[in-house]
Short mmCIF file of N, CA and C in Angstrom, two decimals:
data_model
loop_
_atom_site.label_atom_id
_atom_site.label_comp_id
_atom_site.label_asym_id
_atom_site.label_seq_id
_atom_site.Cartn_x
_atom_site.Cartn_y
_atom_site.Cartn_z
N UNK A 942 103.96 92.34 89.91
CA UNK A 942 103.20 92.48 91.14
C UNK A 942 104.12 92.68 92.34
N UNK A 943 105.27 91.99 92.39
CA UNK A 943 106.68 92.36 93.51
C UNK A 943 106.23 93.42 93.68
N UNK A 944 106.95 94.45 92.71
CA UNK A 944 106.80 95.92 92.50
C UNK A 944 106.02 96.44 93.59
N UNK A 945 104.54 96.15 93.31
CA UNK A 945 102.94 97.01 93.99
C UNK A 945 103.14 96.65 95.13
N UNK A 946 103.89 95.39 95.89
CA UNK A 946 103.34 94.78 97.06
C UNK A 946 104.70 95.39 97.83
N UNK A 947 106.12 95.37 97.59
CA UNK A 947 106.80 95.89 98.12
C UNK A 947 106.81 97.56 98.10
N UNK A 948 106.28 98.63 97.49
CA UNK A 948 105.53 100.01 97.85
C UNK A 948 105.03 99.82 98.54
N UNK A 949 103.83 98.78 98.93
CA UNK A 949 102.90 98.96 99.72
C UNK A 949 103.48 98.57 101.34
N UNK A 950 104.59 97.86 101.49
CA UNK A 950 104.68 97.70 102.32
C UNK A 950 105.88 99.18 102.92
N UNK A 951 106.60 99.40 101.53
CA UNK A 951 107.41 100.89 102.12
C UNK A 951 106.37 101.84 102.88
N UNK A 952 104.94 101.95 101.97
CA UNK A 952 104.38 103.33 102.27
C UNK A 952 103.49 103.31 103.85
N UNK A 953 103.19 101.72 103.93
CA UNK A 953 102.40 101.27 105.55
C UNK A 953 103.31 102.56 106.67
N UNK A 954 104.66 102.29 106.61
CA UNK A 954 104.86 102.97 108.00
C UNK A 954 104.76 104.53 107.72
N UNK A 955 104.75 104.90 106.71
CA UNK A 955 105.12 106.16 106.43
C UNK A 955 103.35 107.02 106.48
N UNK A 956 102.25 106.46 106.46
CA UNK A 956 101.79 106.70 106.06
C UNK A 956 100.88 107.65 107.61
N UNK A 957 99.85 108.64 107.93
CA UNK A 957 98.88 108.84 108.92
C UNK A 957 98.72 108.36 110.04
N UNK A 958 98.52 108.21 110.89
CA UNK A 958 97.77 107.54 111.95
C UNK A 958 96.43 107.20 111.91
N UNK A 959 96.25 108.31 111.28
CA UNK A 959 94.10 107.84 111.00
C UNK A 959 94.28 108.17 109.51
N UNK A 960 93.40 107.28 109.23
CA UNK A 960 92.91 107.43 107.32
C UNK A 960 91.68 108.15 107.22
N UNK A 961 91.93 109.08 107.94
CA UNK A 961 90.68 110.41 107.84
C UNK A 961 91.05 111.02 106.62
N UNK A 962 89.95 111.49 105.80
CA UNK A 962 90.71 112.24 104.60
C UNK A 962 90.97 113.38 104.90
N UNK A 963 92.12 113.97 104.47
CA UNK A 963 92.76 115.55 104.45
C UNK A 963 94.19 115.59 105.89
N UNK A 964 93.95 114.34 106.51
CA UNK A 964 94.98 113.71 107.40
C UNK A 964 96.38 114.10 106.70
N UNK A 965 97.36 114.47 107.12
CA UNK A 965 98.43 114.78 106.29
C UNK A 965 99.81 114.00 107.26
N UNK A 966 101.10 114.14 107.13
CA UNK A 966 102.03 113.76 107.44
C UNK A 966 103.35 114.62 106.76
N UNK A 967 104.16 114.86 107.44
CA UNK A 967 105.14 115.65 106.92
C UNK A 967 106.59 114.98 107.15
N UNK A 968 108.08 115.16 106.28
CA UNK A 968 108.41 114.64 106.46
C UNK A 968 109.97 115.50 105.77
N UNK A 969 110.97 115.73 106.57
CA UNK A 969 112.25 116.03 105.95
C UNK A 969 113.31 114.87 105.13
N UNK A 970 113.55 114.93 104.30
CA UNK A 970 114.33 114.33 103.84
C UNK A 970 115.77 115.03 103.09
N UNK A 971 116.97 114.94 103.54
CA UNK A 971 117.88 115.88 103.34
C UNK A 971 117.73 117.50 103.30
N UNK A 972 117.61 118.07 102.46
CA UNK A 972 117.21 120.18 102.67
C UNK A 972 115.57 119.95 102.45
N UNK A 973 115.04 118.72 101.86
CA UNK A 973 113.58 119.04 101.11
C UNK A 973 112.49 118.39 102.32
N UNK A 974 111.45 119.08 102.36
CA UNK A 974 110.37 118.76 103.10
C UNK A 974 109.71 118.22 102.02
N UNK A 975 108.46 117.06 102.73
CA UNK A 975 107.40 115.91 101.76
C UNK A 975 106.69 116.65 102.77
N UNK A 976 105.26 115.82 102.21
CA UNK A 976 103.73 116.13 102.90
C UNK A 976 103.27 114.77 102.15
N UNK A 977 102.80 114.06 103.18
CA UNK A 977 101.88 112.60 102.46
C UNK A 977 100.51 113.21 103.15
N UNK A 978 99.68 113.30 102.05
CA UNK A 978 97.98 113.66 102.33
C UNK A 978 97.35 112.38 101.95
N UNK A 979 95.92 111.92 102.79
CA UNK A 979 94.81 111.39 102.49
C UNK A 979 94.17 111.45 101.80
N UNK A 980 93.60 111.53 100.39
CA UNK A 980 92.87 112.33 99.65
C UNK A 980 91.42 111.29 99.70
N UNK A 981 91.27 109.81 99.86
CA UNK A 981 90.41 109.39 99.70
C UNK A 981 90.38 108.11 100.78
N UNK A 982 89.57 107.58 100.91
CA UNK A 982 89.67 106.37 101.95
C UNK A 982 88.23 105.33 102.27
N UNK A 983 88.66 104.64 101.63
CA UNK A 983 87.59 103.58 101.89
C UNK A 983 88.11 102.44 102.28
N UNK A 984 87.10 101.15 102.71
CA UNK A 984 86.86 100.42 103.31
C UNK A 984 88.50 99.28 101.99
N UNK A 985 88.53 99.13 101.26
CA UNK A 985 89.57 98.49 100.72
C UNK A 985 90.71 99.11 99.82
N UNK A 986 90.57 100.52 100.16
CA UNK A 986 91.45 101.39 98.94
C UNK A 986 91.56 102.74 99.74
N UNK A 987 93.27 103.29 99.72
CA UNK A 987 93.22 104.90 100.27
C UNK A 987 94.09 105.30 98.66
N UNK A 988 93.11 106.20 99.06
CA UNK A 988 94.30 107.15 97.86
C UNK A 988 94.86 108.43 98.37
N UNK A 989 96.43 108.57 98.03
CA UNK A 989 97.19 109.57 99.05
C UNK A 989 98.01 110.32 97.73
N UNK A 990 98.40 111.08 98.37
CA UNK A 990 99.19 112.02 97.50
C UNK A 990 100.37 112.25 98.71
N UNK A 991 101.71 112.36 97.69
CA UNK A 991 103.14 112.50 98.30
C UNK A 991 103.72 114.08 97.52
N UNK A 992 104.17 114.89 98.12
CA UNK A 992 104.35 115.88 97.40
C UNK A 992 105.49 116.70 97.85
N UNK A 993 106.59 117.52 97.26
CA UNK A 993 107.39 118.07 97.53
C UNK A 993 106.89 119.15 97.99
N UNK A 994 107.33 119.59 99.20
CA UNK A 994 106.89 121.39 99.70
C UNK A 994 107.88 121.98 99.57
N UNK A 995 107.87 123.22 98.75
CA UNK A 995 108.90 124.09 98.56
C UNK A 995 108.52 125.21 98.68
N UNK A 996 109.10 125.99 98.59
CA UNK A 996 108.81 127.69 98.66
C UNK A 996 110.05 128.33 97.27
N UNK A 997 110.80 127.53 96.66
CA UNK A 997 111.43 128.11 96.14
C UNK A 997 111.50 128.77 94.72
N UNK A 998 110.06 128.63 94.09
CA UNK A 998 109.52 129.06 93.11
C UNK A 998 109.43 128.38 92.31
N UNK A 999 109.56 127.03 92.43
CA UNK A 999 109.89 126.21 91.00
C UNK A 999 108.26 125.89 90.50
N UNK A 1000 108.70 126.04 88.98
CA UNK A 1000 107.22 125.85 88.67
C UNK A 1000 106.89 124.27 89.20
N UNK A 1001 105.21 124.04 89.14
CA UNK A 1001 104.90 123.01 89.34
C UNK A 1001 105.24 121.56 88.98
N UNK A 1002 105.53 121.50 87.46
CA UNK A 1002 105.96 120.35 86.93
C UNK A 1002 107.32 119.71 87.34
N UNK A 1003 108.03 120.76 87.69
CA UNK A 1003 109.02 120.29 88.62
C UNK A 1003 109.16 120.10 90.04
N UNK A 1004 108.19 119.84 90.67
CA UNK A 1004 108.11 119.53 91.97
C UNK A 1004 107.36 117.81 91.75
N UNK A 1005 108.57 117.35 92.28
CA UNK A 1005 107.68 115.75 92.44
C UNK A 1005 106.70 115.24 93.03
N UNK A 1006 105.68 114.93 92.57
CA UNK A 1006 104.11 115.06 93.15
C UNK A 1006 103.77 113.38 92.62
N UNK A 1007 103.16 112.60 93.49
CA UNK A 1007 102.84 111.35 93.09
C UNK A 1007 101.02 111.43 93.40
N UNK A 1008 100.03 110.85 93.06
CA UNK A 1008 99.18 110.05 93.84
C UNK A 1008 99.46 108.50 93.69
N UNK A 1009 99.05 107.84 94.57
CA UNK A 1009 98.98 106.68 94.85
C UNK A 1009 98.09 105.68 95.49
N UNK A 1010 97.56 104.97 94.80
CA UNK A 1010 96.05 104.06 95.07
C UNK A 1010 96.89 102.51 96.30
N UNK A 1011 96.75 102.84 97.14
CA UNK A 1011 96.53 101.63 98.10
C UNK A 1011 95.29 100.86 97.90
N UNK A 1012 95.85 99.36 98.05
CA UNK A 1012 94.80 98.91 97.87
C UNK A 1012 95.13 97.69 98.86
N UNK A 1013 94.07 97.45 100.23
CA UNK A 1013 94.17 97.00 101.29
C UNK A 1013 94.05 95.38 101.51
N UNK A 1014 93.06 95.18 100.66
CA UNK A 1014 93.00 93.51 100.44
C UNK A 1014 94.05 92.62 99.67
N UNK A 1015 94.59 93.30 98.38
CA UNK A 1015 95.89 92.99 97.24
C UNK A 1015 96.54 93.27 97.79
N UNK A 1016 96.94 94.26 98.99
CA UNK A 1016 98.08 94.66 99.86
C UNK A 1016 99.09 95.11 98.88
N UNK A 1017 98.66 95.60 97.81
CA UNK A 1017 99.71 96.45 96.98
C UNK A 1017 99.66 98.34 96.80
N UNK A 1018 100.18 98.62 96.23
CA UNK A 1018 100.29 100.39 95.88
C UNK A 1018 100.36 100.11 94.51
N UNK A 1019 100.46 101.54 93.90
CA UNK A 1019 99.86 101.62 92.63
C UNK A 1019 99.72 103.08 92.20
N UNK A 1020 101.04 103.54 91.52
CA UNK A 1020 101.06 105.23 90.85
C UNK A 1020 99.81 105.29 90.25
N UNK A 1021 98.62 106.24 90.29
CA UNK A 1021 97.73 106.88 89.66
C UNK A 1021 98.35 107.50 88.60
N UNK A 1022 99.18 108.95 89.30
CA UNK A 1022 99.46 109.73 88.30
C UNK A 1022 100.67 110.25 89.06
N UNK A 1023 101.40 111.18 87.65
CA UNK A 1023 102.83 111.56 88.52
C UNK A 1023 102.76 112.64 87.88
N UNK A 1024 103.48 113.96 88.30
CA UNK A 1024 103.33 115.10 87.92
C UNK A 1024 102.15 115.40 86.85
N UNK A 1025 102.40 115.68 85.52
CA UNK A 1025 100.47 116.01 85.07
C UNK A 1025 99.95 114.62 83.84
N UNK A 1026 101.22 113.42 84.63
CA UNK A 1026 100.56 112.57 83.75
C UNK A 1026 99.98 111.60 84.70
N UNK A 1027 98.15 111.67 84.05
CA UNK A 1027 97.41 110.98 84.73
C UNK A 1027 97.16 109.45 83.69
N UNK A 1028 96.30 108.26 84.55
CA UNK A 1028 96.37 107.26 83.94
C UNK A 1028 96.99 106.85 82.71
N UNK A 1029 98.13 106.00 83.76
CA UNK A 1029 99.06 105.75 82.85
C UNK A 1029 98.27 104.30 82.59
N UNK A 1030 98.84 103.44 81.29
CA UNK A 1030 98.52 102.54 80.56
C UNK A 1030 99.66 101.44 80.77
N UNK A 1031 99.27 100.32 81.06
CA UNK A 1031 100.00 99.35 81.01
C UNK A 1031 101.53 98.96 79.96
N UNK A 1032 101.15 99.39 79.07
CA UNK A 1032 102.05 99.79 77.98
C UNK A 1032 101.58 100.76 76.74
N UNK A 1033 102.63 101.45 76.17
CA UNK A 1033 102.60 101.84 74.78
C UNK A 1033 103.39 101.67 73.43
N UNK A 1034 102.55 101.87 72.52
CA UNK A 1034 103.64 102.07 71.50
C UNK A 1034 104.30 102.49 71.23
N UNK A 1035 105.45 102.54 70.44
CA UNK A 1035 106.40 103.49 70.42
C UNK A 1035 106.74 103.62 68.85
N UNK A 1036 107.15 104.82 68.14
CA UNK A 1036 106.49 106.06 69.19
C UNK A 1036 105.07 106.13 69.40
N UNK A 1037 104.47 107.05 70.10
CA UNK A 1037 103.19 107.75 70.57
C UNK A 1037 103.29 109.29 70.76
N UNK A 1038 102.56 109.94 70.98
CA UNK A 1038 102.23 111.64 70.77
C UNK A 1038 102.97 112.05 71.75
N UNK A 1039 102.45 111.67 73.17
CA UNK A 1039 103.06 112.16 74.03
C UNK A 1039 104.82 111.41 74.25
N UNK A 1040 105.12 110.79 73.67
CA UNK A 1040 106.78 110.27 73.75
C UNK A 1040 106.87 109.42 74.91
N UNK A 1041 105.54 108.76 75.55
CA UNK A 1041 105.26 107.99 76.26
C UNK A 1041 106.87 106.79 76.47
N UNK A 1042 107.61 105.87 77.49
CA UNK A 1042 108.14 105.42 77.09
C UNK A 1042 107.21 103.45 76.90
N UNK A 1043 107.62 103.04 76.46
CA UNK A 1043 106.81 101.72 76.19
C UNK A 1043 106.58 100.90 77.59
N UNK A 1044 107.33 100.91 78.46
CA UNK A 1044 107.06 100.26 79.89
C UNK A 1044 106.57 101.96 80.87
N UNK A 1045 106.25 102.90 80.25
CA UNK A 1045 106.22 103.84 81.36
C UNK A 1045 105.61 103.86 82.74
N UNK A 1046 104.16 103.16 82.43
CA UNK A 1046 103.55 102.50 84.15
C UNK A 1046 105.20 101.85 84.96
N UNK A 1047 105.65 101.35 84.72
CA UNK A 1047 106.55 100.27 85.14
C UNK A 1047 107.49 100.86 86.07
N UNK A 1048 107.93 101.85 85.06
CA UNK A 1048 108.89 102.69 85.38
C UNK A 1048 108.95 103.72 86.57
N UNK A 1049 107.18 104.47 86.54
CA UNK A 1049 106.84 105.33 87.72
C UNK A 1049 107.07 104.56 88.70
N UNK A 1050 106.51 103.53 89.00
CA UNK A 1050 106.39 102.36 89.91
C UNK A 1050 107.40 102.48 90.25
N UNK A 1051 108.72 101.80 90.29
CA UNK A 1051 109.48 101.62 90.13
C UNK A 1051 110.45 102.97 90.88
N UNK A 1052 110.44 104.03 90.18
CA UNK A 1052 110.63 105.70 90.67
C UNK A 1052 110.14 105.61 92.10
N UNK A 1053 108.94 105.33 92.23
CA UNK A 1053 108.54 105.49 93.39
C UNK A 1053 108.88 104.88 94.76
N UNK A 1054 109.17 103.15 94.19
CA UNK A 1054 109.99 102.34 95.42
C UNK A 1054 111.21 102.68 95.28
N UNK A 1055 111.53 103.17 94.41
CA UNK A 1055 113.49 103.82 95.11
C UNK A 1055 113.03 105.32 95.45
N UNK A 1056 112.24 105.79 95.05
CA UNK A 1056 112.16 107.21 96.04
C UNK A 1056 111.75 106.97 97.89
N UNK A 1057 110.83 105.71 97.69
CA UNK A 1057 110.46 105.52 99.19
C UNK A 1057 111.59 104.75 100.59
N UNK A 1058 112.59 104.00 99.13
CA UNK A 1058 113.16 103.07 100.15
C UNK A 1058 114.13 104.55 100.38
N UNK A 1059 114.71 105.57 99.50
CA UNK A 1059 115.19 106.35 100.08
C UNK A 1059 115.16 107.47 100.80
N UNK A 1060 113.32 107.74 101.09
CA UNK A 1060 112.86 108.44 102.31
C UNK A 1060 112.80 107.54 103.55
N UNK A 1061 112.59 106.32 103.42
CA UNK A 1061 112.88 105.44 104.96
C UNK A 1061 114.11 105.39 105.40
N UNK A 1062 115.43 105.65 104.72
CA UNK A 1062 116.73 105.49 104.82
C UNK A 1062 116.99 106.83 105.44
N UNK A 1063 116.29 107.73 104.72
CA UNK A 1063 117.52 109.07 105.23
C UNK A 1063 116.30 110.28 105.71
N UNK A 1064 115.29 109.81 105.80
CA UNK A 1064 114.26 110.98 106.47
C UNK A 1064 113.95 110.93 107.77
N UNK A 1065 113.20 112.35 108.44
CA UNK A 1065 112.82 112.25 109.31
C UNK A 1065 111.52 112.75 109.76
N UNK A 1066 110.99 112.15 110.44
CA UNK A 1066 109.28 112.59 110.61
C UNK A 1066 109.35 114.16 111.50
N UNK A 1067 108.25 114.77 110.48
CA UNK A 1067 108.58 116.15 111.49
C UNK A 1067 107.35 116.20 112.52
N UNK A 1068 105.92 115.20 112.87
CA UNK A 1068 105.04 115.11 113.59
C UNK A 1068 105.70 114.55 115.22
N UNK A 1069 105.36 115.25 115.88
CA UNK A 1069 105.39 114.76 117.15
C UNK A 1069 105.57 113.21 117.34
N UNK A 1070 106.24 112.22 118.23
CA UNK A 1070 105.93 110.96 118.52
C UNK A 1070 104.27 110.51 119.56
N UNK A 1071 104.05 111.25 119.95
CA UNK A 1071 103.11 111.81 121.39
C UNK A 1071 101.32 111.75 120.51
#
């Protein structure tokens, strides 16, 4: 639970000004531009998507794309899905079809608070302060 509650507190500053859905945020981080979108928003839960913007042709699966379920009362975060793998499972067996790894939820998680603590470290907001 560490895990969910410290994301959630990386993604608070990073996140909109209004939790309007389709609200977006943009964001440089070394040569690569992000975009954090709104996709959903209710009264105890936003769900956002973090996504690499590129122009440089790379197919999709290689562009790092998260959603992520906020959840306002647990005050934690929470990978949905990461590139085209959706609901991930608490654990698996090993092996499994897809080569799943046995902690893989764990792991996205995880991906995601060192991807965030290292967009708060070295990025910069490209929205106006105003």
């Amino acid at each position: 639970m560490r895990l969910y509650e410290t994301n959630y507190a990386k993604l608070l500053p990073l996140l909109p000004k209004s939790e309007v859905v389709g609200e977006e945020c943009a964001y440089q981080v070394g040569s690569h531009d992000y975009k954090l979108r709104i996709l959903e928003s209710t009264r105890y839960t936003t769900l956002i998507q973090l996504k690499m913007e590129t122009d440089s042709g790379l197919p999709d699966y290689l562009i790092p794309t998260f959603t992520v379920r906020l959840y306002h009362d647990a005050r934690v975060a929470e990978v949905c899905s990461i590139q085209q793998i959706s609901r991930l499972k608490p654990r698996y067996d090993y092996p499994n079809l897809r080569m799943h790894q046995k902690d893989e939820k764990h792991q996205v998680n995880r991906f995601l608070g060192d991807w965030l603590a290292y967009c708060l470290r070295n990025g910069l907001s490209k929205q106006s302060v105003y």
